[in-house]
mmCIF file of C-alpha atoms in Angstrom:
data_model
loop_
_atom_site.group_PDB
_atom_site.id
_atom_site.type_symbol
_atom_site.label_atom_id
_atom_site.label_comp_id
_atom_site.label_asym_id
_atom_site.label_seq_id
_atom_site.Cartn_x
_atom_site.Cartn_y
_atom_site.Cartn_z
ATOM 1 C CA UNK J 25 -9.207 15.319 28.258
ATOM 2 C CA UNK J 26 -6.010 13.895 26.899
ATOM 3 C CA UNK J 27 -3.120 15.619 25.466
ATOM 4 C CA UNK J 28 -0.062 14.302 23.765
ATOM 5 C CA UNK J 29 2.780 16.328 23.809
ATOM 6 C CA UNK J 30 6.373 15.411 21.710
ATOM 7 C CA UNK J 31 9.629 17.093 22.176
ATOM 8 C CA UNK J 32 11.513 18.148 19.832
ATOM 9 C CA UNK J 33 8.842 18.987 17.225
ATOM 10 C CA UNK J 34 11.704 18.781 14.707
ATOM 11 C CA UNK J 35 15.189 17.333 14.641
ATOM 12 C CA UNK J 36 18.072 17.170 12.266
ATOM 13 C CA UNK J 37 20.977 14.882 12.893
ATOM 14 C CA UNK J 38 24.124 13.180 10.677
ATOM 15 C CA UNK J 39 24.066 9.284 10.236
ATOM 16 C CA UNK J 40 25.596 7.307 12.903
ATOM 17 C CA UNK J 41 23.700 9.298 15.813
ATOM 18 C CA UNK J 42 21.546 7.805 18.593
ATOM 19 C CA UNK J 43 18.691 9.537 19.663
ATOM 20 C CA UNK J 44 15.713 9.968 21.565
ATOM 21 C CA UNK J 45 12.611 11.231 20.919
ATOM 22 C CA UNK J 46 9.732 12.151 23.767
ATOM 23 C CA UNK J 47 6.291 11.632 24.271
ATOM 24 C CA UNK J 48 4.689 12.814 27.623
ATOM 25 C CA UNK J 49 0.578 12.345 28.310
ATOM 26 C CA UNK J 50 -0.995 14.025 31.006
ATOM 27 C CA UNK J 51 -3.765 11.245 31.495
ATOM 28 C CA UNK J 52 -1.860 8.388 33.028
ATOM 29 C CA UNK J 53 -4.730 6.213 33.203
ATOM 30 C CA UNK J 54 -3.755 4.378 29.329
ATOM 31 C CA UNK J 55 -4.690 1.169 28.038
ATOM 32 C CA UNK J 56 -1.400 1.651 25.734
ATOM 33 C CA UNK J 57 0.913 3.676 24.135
ATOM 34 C CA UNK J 58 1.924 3.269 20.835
ATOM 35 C CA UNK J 59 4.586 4.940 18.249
ATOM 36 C CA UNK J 60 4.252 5.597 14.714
ATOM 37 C CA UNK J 61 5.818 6.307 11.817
ATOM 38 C CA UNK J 62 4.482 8.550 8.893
ATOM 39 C CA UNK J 63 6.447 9.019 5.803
ATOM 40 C CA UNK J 64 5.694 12.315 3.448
ATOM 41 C CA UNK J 65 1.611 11.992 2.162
ATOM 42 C CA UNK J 66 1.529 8.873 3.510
ATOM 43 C CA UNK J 67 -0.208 6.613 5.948
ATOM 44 C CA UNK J 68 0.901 5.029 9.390
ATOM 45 C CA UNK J 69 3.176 2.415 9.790
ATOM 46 C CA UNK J 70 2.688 0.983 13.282
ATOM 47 C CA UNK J 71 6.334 0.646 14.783
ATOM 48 C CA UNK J 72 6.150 -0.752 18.538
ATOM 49 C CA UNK J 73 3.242 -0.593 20.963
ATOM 50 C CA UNK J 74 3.720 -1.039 24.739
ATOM 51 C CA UNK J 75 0.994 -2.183 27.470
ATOM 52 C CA UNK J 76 0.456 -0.293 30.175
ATOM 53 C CA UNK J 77 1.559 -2.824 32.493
ATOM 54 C CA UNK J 78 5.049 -2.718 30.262
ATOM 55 C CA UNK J 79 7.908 -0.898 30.764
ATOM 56 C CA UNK J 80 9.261 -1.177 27.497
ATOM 57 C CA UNK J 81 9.097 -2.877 23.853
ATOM 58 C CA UNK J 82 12.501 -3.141 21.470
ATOM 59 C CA UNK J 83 12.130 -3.836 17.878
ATOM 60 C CA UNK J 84 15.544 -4.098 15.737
ATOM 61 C CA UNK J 85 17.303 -0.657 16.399
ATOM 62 C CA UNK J 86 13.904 1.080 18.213
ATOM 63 C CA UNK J 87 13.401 0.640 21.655
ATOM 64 C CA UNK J 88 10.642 2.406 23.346
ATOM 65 C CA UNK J 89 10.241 2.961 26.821
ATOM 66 C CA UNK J 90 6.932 3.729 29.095
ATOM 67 C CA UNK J 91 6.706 5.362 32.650
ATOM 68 C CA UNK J 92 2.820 5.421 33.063
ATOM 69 C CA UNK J 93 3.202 6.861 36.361
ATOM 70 C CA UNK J 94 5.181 9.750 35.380
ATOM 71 C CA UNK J 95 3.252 10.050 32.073
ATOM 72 C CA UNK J 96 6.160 9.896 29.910
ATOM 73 C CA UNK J 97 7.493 7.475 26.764
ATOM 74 C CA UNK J 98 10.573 8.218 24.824
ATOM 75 C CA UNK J 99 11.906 6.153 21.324
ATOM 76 C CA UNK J 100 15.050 5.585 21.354
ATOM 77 C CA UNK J 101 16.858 4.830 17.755
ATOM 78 C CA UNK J 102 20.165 3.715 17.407
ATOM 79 C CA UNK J 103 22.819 4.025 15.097
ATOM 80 C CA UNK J 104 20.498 6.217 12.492
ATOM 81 C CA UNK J 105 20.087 6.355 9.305
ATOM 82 C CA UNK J 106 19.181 8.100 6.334
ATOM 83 C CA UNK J 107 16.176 5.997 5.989
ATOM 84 C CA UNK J 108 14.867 6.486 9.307
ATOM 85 C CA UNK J 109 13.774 10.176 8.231
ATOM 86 C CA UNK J 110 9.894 10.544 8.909
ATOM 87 C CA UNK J 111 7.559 11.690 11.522
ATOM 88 C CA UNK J 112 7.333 9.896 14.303
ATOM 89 C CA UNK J 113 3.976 9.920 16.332
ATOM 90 C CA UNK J 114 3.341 8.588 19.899
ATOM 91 C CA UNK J 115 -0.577 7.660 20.573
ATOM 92 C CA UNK J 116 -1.908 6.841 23.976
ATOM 93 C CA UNK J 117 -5.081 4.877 23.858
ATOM 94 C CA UNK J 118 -7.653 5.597 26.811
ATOM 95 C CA UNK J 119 -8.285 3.040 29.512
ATOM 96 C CA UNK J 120 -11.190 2.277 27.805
ATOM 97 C CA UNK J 121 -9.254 0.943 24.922
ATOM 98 C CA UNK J 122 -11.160 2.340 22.364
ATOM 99 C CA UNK J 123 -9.762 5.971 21.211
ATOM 100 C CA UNK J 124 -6.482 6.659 20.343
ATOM 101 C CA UNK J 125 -5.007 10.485 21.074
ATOM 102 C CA UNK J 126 -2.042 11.507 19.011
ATOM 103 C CA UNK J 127 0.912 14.106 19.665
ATOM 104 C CA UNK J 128 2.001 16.497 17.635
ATOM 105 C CA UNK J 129 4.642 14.151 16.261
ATOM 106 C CA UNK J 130 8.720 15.011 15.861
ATOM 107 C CA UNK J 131 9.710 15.249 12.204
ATOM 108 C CA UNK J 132 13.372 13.442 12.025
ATOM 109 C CA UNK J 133 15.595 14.123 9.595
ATOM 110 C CA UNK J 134 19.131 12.139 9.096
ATOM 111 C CA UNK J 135 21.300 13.422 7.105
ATOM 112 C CA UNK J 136 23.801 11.395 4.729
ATOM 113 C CA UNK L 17 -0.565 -8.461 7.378
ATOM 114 C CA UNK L 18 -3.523 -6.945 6.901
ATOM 115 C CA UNK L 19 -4.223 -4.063 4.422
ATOM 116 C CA UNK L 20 -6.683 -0.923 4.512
ATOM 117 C CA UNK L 21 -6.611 1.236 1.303
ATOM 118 C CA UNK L 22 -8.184 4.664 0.710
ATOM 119 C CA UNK L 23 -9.570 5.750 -2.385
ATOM 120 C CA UNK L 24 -8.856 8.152 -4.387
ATOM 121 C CA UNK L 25 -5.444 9.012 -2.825
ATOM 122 C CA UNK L 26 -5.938 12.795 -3.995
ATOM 123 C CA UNK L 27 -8.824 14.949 -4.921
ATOM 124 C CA UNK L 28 -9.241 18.297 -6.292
ATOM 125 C CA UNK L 29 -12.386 19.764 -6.574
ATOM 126 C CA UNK L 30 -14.447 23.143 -6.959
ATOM 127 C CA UNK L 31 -16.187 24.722 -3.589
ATOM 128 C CA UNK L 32 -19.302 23.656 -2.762
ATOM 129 C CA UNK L 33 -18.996 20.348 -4.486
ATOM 130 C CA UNK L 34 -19.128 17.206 -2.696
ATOM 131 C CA UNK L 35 -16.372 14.590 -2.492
ATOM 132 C CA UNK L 36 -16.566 10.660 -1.341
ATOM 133 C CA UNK L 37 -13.819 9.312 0.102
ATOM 134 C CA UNK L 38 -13.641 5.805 0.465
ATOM 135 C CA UNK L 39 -11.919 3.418 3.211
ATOM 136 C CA UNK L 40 -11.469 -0.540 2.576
ATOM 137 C CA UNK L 41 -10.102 -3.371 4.831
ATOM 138 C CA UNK L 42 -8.769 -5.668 1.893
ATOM 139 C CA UNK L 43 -8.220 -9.268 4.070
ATOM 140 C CA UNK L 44 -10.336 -8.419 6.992
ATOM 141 C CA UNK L 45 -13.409 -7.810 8.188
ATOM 142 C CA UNK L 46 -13.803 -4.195 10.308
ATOM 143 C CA UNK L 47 -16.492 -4.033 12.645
ATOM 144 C CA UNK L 48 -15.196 -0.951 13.469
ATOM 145 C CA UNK L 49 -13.581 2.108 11.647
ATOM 146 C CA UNK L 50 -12.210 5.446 12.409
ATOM 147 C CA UNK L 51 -11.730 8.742 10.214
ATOM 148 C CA UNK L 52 -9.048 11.161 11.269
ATOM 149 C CA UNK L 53 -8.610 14.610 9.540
ATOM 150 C CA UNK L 54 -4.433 15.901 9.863
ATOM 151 C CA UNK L 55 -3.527 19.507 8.807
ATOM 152 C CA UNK L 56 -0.052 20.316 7.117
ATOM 153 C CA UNK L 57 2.738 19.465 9.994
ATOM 154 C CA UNK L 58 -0.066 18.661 12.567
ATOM 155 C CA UNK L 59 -1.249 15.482 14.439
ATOM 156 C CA UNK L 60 -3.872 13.302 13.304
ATOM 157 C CA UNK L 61 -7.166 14.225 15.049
ATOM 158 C CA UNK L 62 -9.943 12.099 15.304
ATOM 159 C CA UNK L 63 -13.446 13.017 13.471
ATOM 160 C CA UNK L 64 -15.676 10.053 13.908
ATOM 161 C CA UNK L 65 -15.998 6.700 14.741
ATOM 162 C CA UNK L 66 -18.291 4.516 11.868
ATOM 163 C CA UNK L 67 -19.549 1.229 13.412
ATOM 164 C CA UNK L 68 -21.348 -1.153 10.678
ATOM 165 C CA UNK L 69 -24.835 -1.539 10.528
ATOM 166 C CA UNK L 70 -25.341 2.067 12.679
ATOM 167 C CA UNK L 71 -24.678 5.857 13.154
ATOM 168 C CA UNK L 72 -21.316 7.102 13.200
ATOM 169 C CA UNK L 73 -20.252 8.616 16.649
ATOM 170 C CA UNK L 74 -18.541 12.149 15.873
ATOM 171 C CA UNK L 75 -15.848 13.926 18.149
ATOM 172 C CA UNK L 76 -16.721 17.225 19.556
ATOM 173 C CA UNK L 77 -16.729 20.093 16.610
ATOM 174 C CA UNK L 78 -17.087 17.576 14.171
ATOM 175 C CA UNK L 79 -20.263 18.814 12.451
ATOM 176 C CA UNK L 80 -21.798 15.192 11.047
ATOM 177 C CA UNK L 81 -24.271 16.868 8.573
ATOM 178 C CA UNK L 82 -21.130 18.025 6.438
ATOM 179 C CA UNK L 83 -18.978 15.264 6.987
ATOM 180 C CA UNK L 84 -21.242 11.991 6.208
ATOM 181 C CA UNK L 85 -20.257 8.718 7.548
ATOM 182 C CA UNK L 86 -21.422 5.598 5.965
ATOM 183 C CA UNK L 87 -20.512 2.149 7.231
ATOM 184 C CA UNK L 88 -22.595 -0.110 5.257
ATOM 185 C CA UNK L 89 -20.775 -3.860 4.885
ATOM 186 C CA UNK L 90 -17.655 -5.125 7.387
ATOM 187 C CA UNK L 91 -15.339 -3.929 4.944
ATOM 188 C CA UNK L 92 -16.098 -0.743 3.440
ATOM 189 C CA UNK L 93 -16.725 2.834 5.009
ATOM 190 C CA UNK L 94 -17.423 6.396 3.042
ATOM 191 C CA UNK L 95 -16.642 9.533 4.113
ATOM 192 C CA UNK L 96 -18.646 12.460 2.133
ATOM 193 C CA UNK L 97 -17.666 15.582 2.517
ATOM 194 C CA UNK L 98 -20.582 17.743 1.592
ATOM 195 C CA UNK L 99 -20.220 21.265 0.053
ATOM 196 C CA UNK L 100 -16.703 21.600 0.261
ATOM 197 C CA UNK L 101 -14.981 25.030 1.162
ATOM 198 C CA UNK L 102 -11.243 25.821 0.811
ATOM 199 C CA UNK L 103 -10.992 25.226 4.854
ATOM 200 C CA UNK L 104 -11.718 21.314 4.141
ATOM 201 C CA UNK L 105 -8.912 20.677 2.302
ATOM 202 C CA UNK L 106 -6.638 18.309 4.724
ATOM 203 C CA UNK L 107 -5.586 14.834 4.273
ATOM 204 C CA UNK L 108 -7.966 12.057 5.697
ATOM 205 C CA UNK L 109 -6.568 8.886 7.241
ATOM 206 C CA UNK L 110 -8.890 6.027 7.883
ATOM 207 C CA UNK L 111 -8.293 3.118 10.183
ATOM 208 C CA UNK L 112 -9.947 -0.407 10.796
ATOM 209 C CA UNK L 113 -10.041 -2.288 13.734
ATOM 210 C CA UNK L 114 -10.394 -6.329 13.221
ATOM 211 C CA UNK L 115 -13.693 -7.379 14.179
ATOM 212 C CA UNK L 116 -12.969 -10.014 16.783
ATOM 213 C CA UNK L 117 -9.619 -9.165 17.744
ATOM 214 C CA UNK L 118 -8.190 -6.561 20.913
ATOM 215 C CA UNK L 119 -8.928 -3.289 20.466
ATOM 216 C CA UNK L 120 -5.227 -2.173 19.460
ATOM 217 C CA UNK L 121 -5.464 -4.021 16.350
ATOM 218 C CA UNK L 122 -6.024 -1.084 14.482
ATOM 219 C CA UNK L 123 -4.647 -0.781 10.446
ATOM 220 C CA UNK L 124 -4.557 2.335 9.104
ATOM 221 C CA UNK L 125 -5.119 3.647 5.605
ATOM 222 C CA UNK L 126 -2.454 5.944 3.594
ATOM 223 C CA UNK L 127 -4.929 9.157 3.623
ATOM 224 C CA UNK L 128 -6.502 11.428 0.898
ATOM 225 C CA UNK L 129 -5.075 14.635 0.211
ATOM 226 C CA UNK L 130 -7.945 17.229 -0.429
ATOM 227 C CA UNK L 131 -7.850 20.303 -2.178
ATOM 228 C CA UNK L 132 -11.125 22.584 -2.303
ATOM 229 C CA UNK L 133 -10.056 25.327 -4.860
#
């Protein structure tokens, strides 16, 4: 079976910082991997998604990376800001493509 | 893009009532939907899959006679919770996967927050 596992489960940093935020599966055999973000009570917001035959996906100042082999996937964002507070969730989805696991998620906060 | 909404956003009710939560793609047709159940500062876990026209396929633990799934049309699924207890109360995030496209096109909801008093 599956597991997701994200380090730190929680992380408070100023504005300005870069960081990183892991993801490690112990199933390498994915179809993808994909990060989310989840705001207080709310839904998902998809934010990048990387094959399995990828190595890594960059959108604006997020740039995730993917080592299937090793079973590992970080999210990198740059230059933070306040705005970028949430939890963020990695999801691996099975080679079948058709169920998605979640981790535990890493709840960011960026303070002013 | 494409748009799944939840209704109602929260609930409150009395134990051993039963609640209906419904899940809507707005601009697309779902062949397919999912129903995840997340605890305070917890991961989303799936509960069931709901394919139109047929039985929902639940996830181990998931006991279906409490939890109904009910996929009728390509754009609307209900989740009943039947006599609700204090240890339901979660929040419940639907997704919908577009009927025709790859299987990662998957929209989610923004979840129902449930309290069973």
């Amino acid at each position: 079976k599956q597991e997701v596992t994200q380090i730190p489960a929680a992380l408070s940093v100023p504005e300005g910082e870069n960081l990183v935020l892991n993801c490690s599966f112990t199933d390498s055999a994915i179809y993808n991997l994909q990060w989310f973000r989840q705001d207080p009570g709310k839904g998902l917001t998809s934010l990048l998604l990387i094959q399995s035959s990828q190595r890594e996906q960059t959108s604006g100042r997020l740039n995730a990376s993917l080592d299937k082999s090793s079973g590992r996937s970080t999210l990198y964002i740059a230059a933070s800001q306040p705005g970028d507070s949430a939890t963020y969730l990695c999801a691996v989805w099975n080679n079948a493509g058709n169920m998605l696991t979640f981790g535990g998620g890493t709840r960011l906060m960026v303070k002013p | 893009g494409a748009v799944v909404s939840q209704h109602p956003s929260r609930v409150i009710c009395k134990s051993g009532t039963s609640v209906k939560i419904e899940c809507r793609s707005l601009d697309f047709q779902a062949t397919t939907m999912f129903w995840y159940r997340q605890f305070p500062k917890k991961s989303l876990m799936l509960m069931a899959t709901s394919n139109e026209g047929s039985k929902a396929t639940y996830e181990q633990g998931v006991e279906k006679d409490k939890f109904l799934i009910n996929h009728a049309s390509l754009t609307l699924s209900t989740l009943t919770v039947t006599s609700a207890h204090p240890e339901d109360s979660s929040f419940y995030i639907c997704s919908a996967r577009e009927s025709g496209t790859s299987v990662n096109t998957q929209y989610f909801g923004p979840g129902t927050r449930l309290t069973v008093l």
